[in-house]
Structures are given as structure tokens and as C-alpha cells.
Amino acid sequence: MLKLMVVDDEIKIREVVKEYAKAYGYLCDEACNGKEAVDKALKEDYDCIILDIMMPELDGFTACKKIKAVKDTPIIMLSARQEEDDKLFSFDMGVDDYVTKPFSPKELMARIKTICERHNRRSSDVYRFDDLCIDIAGHVVTIADQKVSMTPKEMELLFYLVENKNIALDREKILSYVWKMEYYGEDRTVDTHIKMLRKSLGKHRDKIVTVRGMGYKFEV
């Protein structure tokens, strides 16, 4: 049974999410501000946190950063803010999905199920290529036992490429999966992060191969 937490200063939003969570057989805790959310998230283990951005005491961005610094709990932003910059900022922080208000509770439940299944599937995934070790569950990448510093989005991109090793992935597919949104041609985002990722991988940079006219693949 999934254990969720919905964080929103609007009681009606919390009630709707809790009602649907119960109907789907999930347990659902709640918090009315970012500070309360952080306190609960660090004490309890949740399968997924649904987090608003604009809240008193502590906003959603700050709360997300504090939680992700300690736990790899999947987080879905649920916000009325629809600006692309807010979505991009959220994904770069490591958020797993971004849902805008007004929203479909059924769609939200479907997204929660998918994210949790993916997260649990990754829980035992550790990939080794020579002295390169990629621990997806632990969100740790090491080279010769030395931890590699990466942004959350670099890691997500690497994980996706590794999980589909030796398969050519086009830019649109990468954007859709890693960034969880449509960019309508903004494939420079992928190219920029691939450049950053190659730099982070150092001597293993050549494992990320450019597929001309299409995209990229992790080749081993």
C-alpha cells in the first residue's frame, strides 16, 4: 500500500487528494505548509509527496530542496503556476513530475502510481562499467570509488540512457521522459545537458555516443 503526503495550504485541495487516495487504496498524510512537510518527510517514509509551491512559512521549492537533500522520495509539484521557468526549475531540483491546477484527481493518481512503480523498480539497480558505478537507487555515481558531482537533471539523464544502454534515443523521447514535458523543438536543452554530463563522466565520456540526426545512446 502506497503512503502519500499532500502538502497544500488550501484545505479543499488536501481533502480532494486524500479522498481519491483513499479510493485507490492509498494511505495519505497531509501538511498545510512547507515547514510541516519537511518535518514529517524527515521523520516518516513516504512513497510520494504531492507538493504545492506557494505556501506560508516555507515555499515548495525550498521544502523540496530540504527533503531531497536527505531522502530520495519522489515528489510531484502540484501548483497553479504554469510558467515554463517554474517547471524547468522544479525538474532541475529533482522533482519527478509537475501537475498544474486545476487538475484531474484521476490523472494525478495515475501519475503517482507510475512514478512509484518506476522508483521501486530502480531500487535494486546498480550498473558497473569498468570502474564506473551507477547506483540508481542510491542516486550515486562513482568513478574508481570516487563520487562524481552531478546536478539532479544530469543524473536523471544518465539513468535514462543507462537503463536503455545500446539503444538510440531521439531528443524528443529524452525530453519527454527526463523533463516530463513537451518542448516543441527545444532540443538544445538535451544537447546542453549531454555536454555537462560528458564533462562529469571524464574518461568515460565516450560512452555517450551521438547518433547523427537523431539523438544519443549509452554505448557499452
PDB file of C-alpha atoms in Angstrom:
ATOM      1  CA  MET A   1       0.000   0.000   0.000  1.00  0.00           C
ATOM      2  CA  LEU A   2       1.395   3.378  -1.031  1.00  0.00           C
ATOM      3  CA  LYS A   3       1.842   6.021   1.624  1.00  0.00           C
ATOM      4  CA  LEU A   4       1.482   9.574   0.332  1.00  0.00           C
ATOM      5  CA  MET A   5       1.654  13.092   1.743  1.00  0.00           C
ATOM      6  CA  VAL A   6      -0.209  16.008   0.191  1.00  0.00           C
ATOM      7  CA  VAL A   7       1.134  19.449   1.065  1.00  0.00           C
ATOM      8  CA  ASP A   8      -1.039  22.471   0.326  1.00  0.00           C
ATOM      9  CA  ASP A   9      -2.309  25.489   2.248  1.00  0.00           C
ATOM     10  CA  GLU A  10      -5.746  25.012   0.633  1.00  0.00           C
ATOM     11  CA  ILE A  11      -7.744  22.550   2.690  1.00  0.00           C
ATOM     12  CA  LYS A  12     -10.033  21.729  -0.263  1.00  0.00           C
ATOM     13  CA  ILE A  13      -7.058  20.542  -2.324  1.00  0.00           C
ATOM     14  CA  ARG A  14      -5.870  18.349   0.525  1.00  0.00           C
ATOM     15  CA  GLU A  15      -9.350  16.889   1.008  1.00  0.00           C
ATOM     16  CA  VAL A  16      -9.740  16.049  -2.691  1.00  0.00           C
ATOM     17  CA  VAL A  17      -6.355  14.343  -2.912  1.00  0.00           C
ATOM     18  CA  LYS A  18      -6.937  12.420   0.321  1.00  0.00           C
ATOM     19  CA  GLU A  19     -10.391  11.294  -0.844  1.00  0.00           C
ATOM     20  CA  TYR A  20      -9.085   9.947  -4.142  1.00  0.00           C
ATOM     21  CA  ALA A  21      -6.032   8.394  -2.476  1.00  0.00           C
ATOM     22  CA  LYS A  22      -8.349   6.510  -0.124  1.00  0.00           C
ATOM     23  CA  ALA A  23     -10.485   5.343  -3.067  1.00  0.00           C
ATOM     24  CA  TYR A  24      -7.349   3.953  -4.724  1.00  0.00           C
ATOM     25  CA  GLY A  25      -6.339   2.145  -1.552  1.00  0.00           C
ATOM     26  CA  TYR A  26      -3.530   4.529  -0.594  1.00  0.00           C
ATOM     27  CA  LEU A  27      -2.733   5.994   2.800  1.00  0.00           C
ATOM     28  CA  CYS A  28      -2.485   9.781   2.703  1.00  0.00           C
ATOM     29  CA  ASP A  29      -0.989  12.127   5.272  1.00  0.00           C
ATOM     30  CA  GLU A  30      -1.200  15.918   4.933  1.00  0.00           C
ATOM     31  CA  ALA A  31       0.630  19.149   5.740  1.00  0.00           C
ATOM     32  CA  CYS A  32      -0.523  22.743   5.373  1.00  0.00           C
ATOM     33  CA  ASN A  33       2.859  24.390   4.779  1.00  0.00           C
ATOM     34  CA  GLY A  34       6.408  23.638   3.671  1.00  0.00           C
ATOM     35  CA  LYS A  35       7.897  23.553   7.155  1.00  0.00           C
ATOM     36  CA  GLU A  36       5.424  20.957   8.369  1.00  0.00           C
ATOM     37  CA  ALA A  37       6.060  18.946   5.197  1.00  0.00           C
ATOM     38  CA  VAL A  38       9.815  18.872   5.778  1.00  0.00           C
ATOM     39  CA  ASP A  39       9.403  17.888   9.434  1.00  0.00           C
ATOM     40  CA  LYS A  40       7.102  14.987   8.519  1.00  0.00           C
ATOM     41  CA  ALA A  41       9.119  13.873   5.484  1.00  0.00           C
ATOM     42  CA  LEU A  42      12.282  13.554   7.549  1.00  0.00           C
ATOM     43  CA  LYS A  43      10.522  11.521  10.240  1.00  0.00           C
ATOM     44  CA  GLU A  44       8.318   9.295   8.065  1.00  0.00           C
ATOM     45  CA  ASP A  45       8.942   7.310   4.897  1.00  0.00           C
ATOM     46  CA  TYR A  46       6.559   8.282   2.106  1.00  0.00           C
ATOM     47  CA  ASP A  47       6.254   6.664  -1.304  1.00  0.00           C
ATOM     48  CA  CYS A  48       5.384  10.008  -2.880  1.00  0.00           C
ATOM     49  CA  ILE A  49       4.897  13.643  -1.822  1.00  0.00           C
ATOM     50  CA  ILE A  50       2.482  15.974  -3.620  1.00  0.00           C
ATOM     51  CA  LEU A  51       3.784  19.473  -3.013  1.00  0.00           C
ATOM     52  CA  ASP A  52       2.394  22.961  -3.691  1.00  0.00           C
ATOM     53  CA  ILE A  53       4.788  25.828  -4.436  1.00  0.00           C
ATOM     54  CA  MET A  54       3.184  28.926  -2.914  1.00  0.00           C
ATOM     55  CA  MET A  55       2.746  28.226   0.797  1.00  0.00           C
ATOM     56  CA  PRO A  56       3.295  30.048   4.096  1.00  0.00           C
ATOM     57  CA  GLU A  57       6.367  29.588   6.322  1.00  0.00           C
ATOM     58  CA  LEU A  58       8.293  27.651   3.682  1.00  0.00           C
ATOM     59  CA  ASP A  59       7.626  27.564  -0.068  1.00  0.00           C
ATOM     60  CA  GLY A  60       7.517  24.350  -2.072  1.00  0.00           C
ATOM     61  CA  PHE A  61      10.861  24.891  -3.810  1.00  0.00           C
ATOM     62  CA  THR A  62      12.694  25.268  -0.502  1.00  0.00           C
ATOM     63  CA  ALA A  63      10.821  22.351   1.058  1.00  0.00           C
ATOM     64  CA  CYS A  64      11.679  20.159  -1.928  1.00  0.00           C
ATOM     65  CA  LYS A  65      15.370  21.077  -1.680  1.00  0.00           C
ATOM     66  CA  LYS A  66      15.464  20.234   2.041  1.00  0.00           C
ATOM     67  CA  ILE A  67      13.720  16.888   1.541  1.00  0.00           C
ATOM     68  CA  LYS A  68      15.794  15.837  -1.481  1.00  0.00           C
ATOM     69  CA  ALA A  69      18.993  16.655   0.391  1.00  0.00           C
ATOM     70  CA  VAL A  70      18.196  13.840   2.835  1.00  0.00           C
ATOM     71  CA  LYS A  71      15.807  11.433   1.100  1.00  0.00           C
ATOM     72  CA  ASP A  72      15.166  10.275  -2.444  1.00  0.00           C
ATOM     73  CA  THR A  73      11.393  10.430  -2.015  1.00  0.00           C
ATOM     74  CA  PRO A  74       9.523  11.001  -5.305  1.00  0.00           C
ATOM     75  CA  ILE A  75       7.959  14.481  -5.380  1.00  0.00           C
ATOM     76  CA  ILE A  76       5.176  15.804  -7.605  1.00  0.00           C
ATOM     77  CA  MET A  77       4.705  19.569  -7.762  1.00  0.00           C
ATOM     78  CA  LEU A  78       1.014  20.473  -7.795  1.00  0.00           C
ATOM     79  CA  SER A  79       0.753  24.183  -8.490  1.00  0.00           C
ATOM     80  CA  ALA A  80      -1.321  26.899 -10.120  1.00  0.00           C
ATOM     81  CA  ARG A  81       1.900  28.352 -11.536  1.00  0.00           C
ATOM     82  CA  GLN A  82       2.078  27.366 -15.184  1.00  0.00           C
ATOM     83  CA  GLU A  83       5.189  29.285 -16.279  1.00  0.00           C
ATOM     84  CA  GLU A  84       7.760  27.180 -18.086  1.00  0.00           C
ATOM     85  CA  ASP A  85      10.561  28.578 -15.908  1.00  0.00           C
ATOM     86  CA  ASP A  86       8.864  27.209 -12.779  1.00  0.00           C
ATOM     87  CA  LYS A  87       8.597  23.770 -14.366  1.00  0.00           C
ATOM     88  CA  LEU A  88      12.208  23.782 -15.526  1.00  0.00           C
ATOM     89  CA  PHE A  89      13.434  24.946 -12.135  1.00  0.00           C
ATOM     90  CA  SER A  90      11.435  22.184 -10.441  1.00  0.00           C
ATOM     91  CA  PHE A  91      12.826  19.441 -12.678  1.00  0.00           C
ATOM     92  CA  ASP A  92      16.379  20.699 -12.222  1.00  0.00           C
ATOM     93  CA  MET A  93      15.830  20.343  -8.463  1.00  0.00           C
ATOM     94  CA  GLY A  94      14.985  16.700  -8.945  1.00  0.00           C
ATOM     95  CA  VAL A  95      11.174  16.853  -8.934  1.00  0.00           C
ATOM     96  CA  ASP A  96       9.652  13.761 -10.586  1.00  0.00           C
ATOM     97  CA  ASP A  97       6.596  15.401 -12.130  1.00  0.00           C
ATOM     98  CA  TYR A  98       4.789  18.745 -12.371  1.00  0.00           C
ATOM     99  CA  VAL A  99       0.977  18.996 -12.427  1.00  0.00           C
ATOM    100  CA  THR A 100      -0.821  22.307 -12.866  1.00  0.00           C
ATOM    101  CA  LYS A 101      -4.072  23.380 -11.221  1.00  0.00           C
ATOM    102  CA  PRO A 102      -6.889  22.891 -11.971  1.00  0.00           C
ATOM    103  CA  PHE A 103      -6.063  19.212 -12.192  1.00  0.00           C
ATOM    104  CA  SER A 104      -7.715  15.842 -12.720  1.00  0.00           C
ATOM    105  CA  PRO A 105      -7.539  13.790  -9.489  1.00  0.00           C
ATOM    106  CA  LYS A 106      -7.698  10.563 -11.517  1.00  0.00           C
ATOM    107  CA  GLU A 107      -4.769  11.661 -13.666  1.00  0.00           C
ATOM    108  CA  LEU A 108      -2.836  12.621 -10.541  1.00  0.00           C
ATOM    109  CA  MET A 109      -3.398   9.144  -9.081  1.00  0.00           C
ATOM    110  CA  ALA A 110      -2.199   7.584 -12.349  1.00  0.00           C
ATOM    111  CA  ARG A 111       0.951   9.720 -12.299  1.00  0.00           C
ATOM    112  CA  ILE A 112       1.602   8.773  -8.670  1.00  0.00           C
ATOM    113  CA  LYS A 113       1.280   5.063  -9.479  1.00  0.00           C
ATOM    114  CA  THR A 114       3.645   5.312 -12.463  1.00  0.00           C
ATOM    115  CA  ILE A 115       6.273   7.302 -10.570  1.00  0.00           C
ATOM    116  CA  CYS A 116       6.195   4.970  -7.573  1.00  0.00           C
ATOM    117  CA  GLU A 117       6.469   1.876  -9.761  1.00  0.00           C
ATOM    118  CA  ARG A 118       9.448   3.356 -11.581  1.00  0.00           C
ATOM    119  CA  HIS A 119      11.087   4.377  -8.331  1.00  0.00           C
ATOM    120  CA  ASN A 120      10.619   0.918  -6.793  1.00  0.00           C
ATOM    121  CA  ARG A 121      11.861  -0.780  -9.958  1.00  0.00           C
ATOM    122  CA  ARG A 122      15.062   1.189  -9.684  1.00  0.00           C
ATOM    123  CA  SER A 123      15.577   0.295  -6.035  1.00  0.00           C
ATOM    124  CA  SER A 124      17.999  -2.566  -6.771  1.00  0.00           C
ATOM    125  CA  ASP A 125      19.561  -1.239  -9.966  1.00  0.00           C
ATOM    126  CA  VAL A 126      23.342  -0.867  -9.832  1.00  0.00           C
ATOM    127  CA  TYR A 127      25.243  -0.717 -13.128  1.00  0.00           C
ATOM    128  CA  ARG A 128      29.008  -1.227 -13.440  1.00  0.00           C
ATOM    129  CA  PHE A 129      31.117  -0.431 -16.485  1.00  0.00           C
ATOM    130  CA  ASP A 130      34.816  -0.925 -15.725  1.00  0.00           C
ATOM    131  CA  ASP A 131      35.426   1.425 -12.766  1.00  0.00           C
ATOM    132  CA  LEU A 132      32.261   3.440 -13.450  1.00  0.00           C
ATOM    133  CA  CYS A 133      29.500   2.533 -10.963  1.00  0.00           C
ATOM    134  CA  ILE A 134      25.991   3.915 -11.335  1.00  0.00           C
ATOM    135  CA  ASP A 135      23.762   3.293  -8.315  1.00  0.00           C
ATOM    136  CA  ILE A 136      20.297   4.417  -9.362  1.00  0.00           C
ATOM    137  CA  ALA A 137      18.614   3.643  -6.054  1.00  0.00           C
ATOM    138  CA  GLY A 138      21.234   5.496  -4.064  1.00  0.00           C
ATOM    139  CA  HIS A 139      21.486   8.318  -6.601  1.00  0.00           C
ATOM    140  CA  VAL A 140      25.265   7.935  -6.563  1.00  0.00           C
ATOM    141  CA  VAL A 141      27.748   7.796  -9.435  1.00  0.00           C
ATOM    142  CA  THR A 142      31.367   6.870  -8.747  1.00  0.00           C
ATOM    143  CA  ILE A 143      34.495   6.526 -10.851  1.00  0.00           C
ATOM    144  CA  ALA A 144      37.302   4.484  -9.284  1.00  0.00           C
ATOM    145  CA  ASP A 145      35.359   4.657  -5.994  1.00  0.00           C
ATOM    146  CA  GLN A 146      35.347   8.473  -6.111  1.00  0.00           C
ATOM    147  CA  LYS A 147      31.916  10.133  -6.014  1.00  0.00           C
ATOM    148  CA  VAL A 148      31.072  12.188  -9.112  1.00  0.00           C
ATOM    149  CA  SER A 149      29.305  15.503  -8.518  1.00  0.00           C
ATOM    150  CA  MET A 150      26.275  15.953 -10.802  1.00  0.00           C
ATOM    151  CA  THR A 151      23.099  18.017 -10.897  1.00  0.00           C
ATOM    152  CA  PRO A 152      19.824  16.100 -10.344  1.00  0.00           C
ATOM    153  CA  LYS A 153      18.932  16.502 -14.012  1.00  0.00           C
ATOM    154  CA  GLU A 154      22.324  15.196 -15.171  1.00  0.00           C
ATOM    155  CA  MET A 155      21.744  12.101 -13.029  1.00  0.00           C
ATOM    156  CA  GLU A 156      18.235  11.576 -14.347  1.00  0.00           C
ATOM    157  CA  LEU A 157      19.527  11.859 -17.905  1.00  0.00           C
ATOM    158  CA  LEU A 158      22.353   9.412 -17.217  1.00  0.00           C
ATOM    159  CA  PHE A 159      19.995   6.945 -15.541  1.00  0.00           C
ATOM    160  CA  TYR A 160      17.652   7.039 -18.533  1.00  0.00           C
ATOM    161  CA  LEU A 161      20.485   6.481 -21.007  1.00  0.00           C
ATOM    162  CA  VAL A 162      21.949   3.632 -18.934  1.00  0.00           C
ATOM    163  CA  GLU A 163      18.598   1.908 -18.471  1.00  0.00           C
ATOM    164  CA  ASN A 164      18.344   1.921 -22.289  1.00  0.00           C
ATOM    165  CA  LYS A 165      22.018   1.166 -22.981  1.00  0.00           C
ATOM    166  CA  ASN A 166      22.937   0.499 -26.611  1.00  0.00           C
ATOM    167  CA  ILE A 167      19.561   1.873 -27.729  1.00  0.00           C
ATOM    168  CA  ALA A 168      19.481   5.087 -29.780  1.00  0.00           C
ATOM    169  CA  LEU A 169      17.115   7.599 -28.152  1.00  0.00           C
ATOM    170  CA  ASP A 170      15.862  10.626 -30.042  1.00  0.00           C
ATOM    171  CA  ARG A 171      15.849  14.050 -28.391  1.00  0.00           C
ATOM    172  CA  GLU A 172      12.044  14.245 -28.161  1.00  0.00           C
ATOM    173  CA  LYS A 173      11.877  10.938 -26.299  1.00  0.00           C
ATOM    174  CA  ILE A 174      14.608  12.079 -23.902  1.00  0.00           C
ATOM    175  CA  LEU A 175      12.831  15.386 -23.290  1.00  0.00           C
ATOM    176  CA  SER A 176       9.509  13.696 -22.691  1.00  0.00           C
ATOM    177  CA  TYR A 177      10.910  11.196 -20.186  1.00  0.00           C
ATOM    178  CA  VAL A 178      13.552  13.186 -18.326  1.00  0.00           C
ATOM    179  CA  TRP A 179      11.863  16.570 -18.298  1.00  0.00           C
ATOM    180  CA  LYS A 180       8.270  15.219 -18.191  1.00  0.00           C
ATOM    181  CA  MET A 181       7.006  17.867 -20.605  1.00  0.00           C
ATOM    182  CA  GLU A 182       6.829  18.845 -24.272  1.00  0.00           C
ATOM    183  CA  TYR A 183       9.407  21.308 -25.547  1.00  0.00           C
ATOM    184  CA  TYR A 184       8.282  21.545 -29.164  1.00  0.00           C
ATOM    185  CA  GLY A 185      11.744  21.611 -30.659  1.00  0.00           C
ATOM    186  CA  GLU A 186      13.769  22.919 -27.706  1.00  0.00           C
ATOM    187  CA  ASP A 187      16.249  20.070 -28.118  1.00  0.00           C
ATOM    188  CA  ARG A 188      19.127  22.370 -27.163  1.00  0.00           C
ATOM    189  CA  THR A 189      18.196  21.539 -23.568  1.00  0.00           C
ATOM    190  CA  VAL A 190      19.194  17.915 -24.193  1.00  0.00           C
ATOM    191  CA  ASP A 191      22.397  18.894 -26.018  1.00  0.00           C
ATOM    192  CA  THR A 192      23.435  21.245 -23.202  1.00  0.00           C
ATOM    193  CA  HIS A 193      22.896  18.614 -20.504  1.00  0.00           C
ATOM    194  CA  ILE A 194      24.668  15.945 -22.584  1.00  0.00           C
ATOM    195  CA  LYS A 195      27.679  18.275 -22.776  1.00  0.00           C
ATOM    196  CA  MET A 196      27.591  18.760 -18.990  1.00  0.00           C
ATOM    197  CA  LEU A 197      27.172  15.016 -18.414  1.00  0.00           C
ATOM    198  CA  ARG A 198      30.122  14.121 -20.622  1.00  0.00           C
ATOM    199  CA  LYS A 199      32.282  16.549 -18.696  1.00  0.00           C
ATOM    200  CA  SER A 200      31.174  14.962 -15.404  1.00  0.00           C
ATOM    201  CA  LEU A 201      31.955  11.447 -16.668  1.00  0.00           C
ATOM    202  CA  GLY A 202      35.545  12.380 -17.555  1.00  0.00           C
ATOM    203  CA  LYS A 203      37.360   9.370 -19.049  1.00  0.00           C
ATOM    204  CA  HIS A 204      34.004   7.631 -19.574  1.00  0.00           C
ATOM    205  CA  ARG A 205      32.596  10.491 -21.653  1.00  0.00           C
ATOM    206  CA  ASP A 206      32.895   8.450 -24.877  1.00  0.00           C
ATOM    207  CA  LYS A 207      30.283   6.004 -23.605  1.00  0.00           C
ATOM    208  CA  ILE A 208      27.677   8.641 -24.507  1.00  0.00           C
ATOM    209  CA  VAL A 209      27.562   8.434 -28.281  1.00  0.00           C
ATOM    210  CA  THR A 210      25.940  10.975 -30.598  1.00  0.00           C
ATOM    211  CA  VAL A 211      23.567   9.376 -33.101  1.00  0.00           C
ATOM    212  CA  ARG A 212      23.707  11.772 -36.030  1.00  0.00           C
ATOM    213  CA  GLY A 213      20.366  13.312 -36.975  1.00  0.00           C
ATOM    214  CA  MET A 214      18.591  11.597 -34.076  1.00  0.00           C
ATOM    215  CA  GLY A 215      19.915  11.879 -30.545  1.00  0.00           C
ATOM    216  CA  TYR A 216      22.155   9.880 -28.197  1.00  0.00           C
ATOM    217  CA  LYS A 217      22.817   6.467 -26.705  1.00  0.00           C
ATOM    218  CA  PHE A 218      24.895   4.997 -23.874  1.00  0.00           C
ATOM    219  CA  GLU A 219      27.117   2.513 -25.681  1.00  0.00           C
ATOM    220  CA  VAL A 220      28.868  -0.394 -23.982  1.00  0.00           C
TER     221      VAL A 220
END
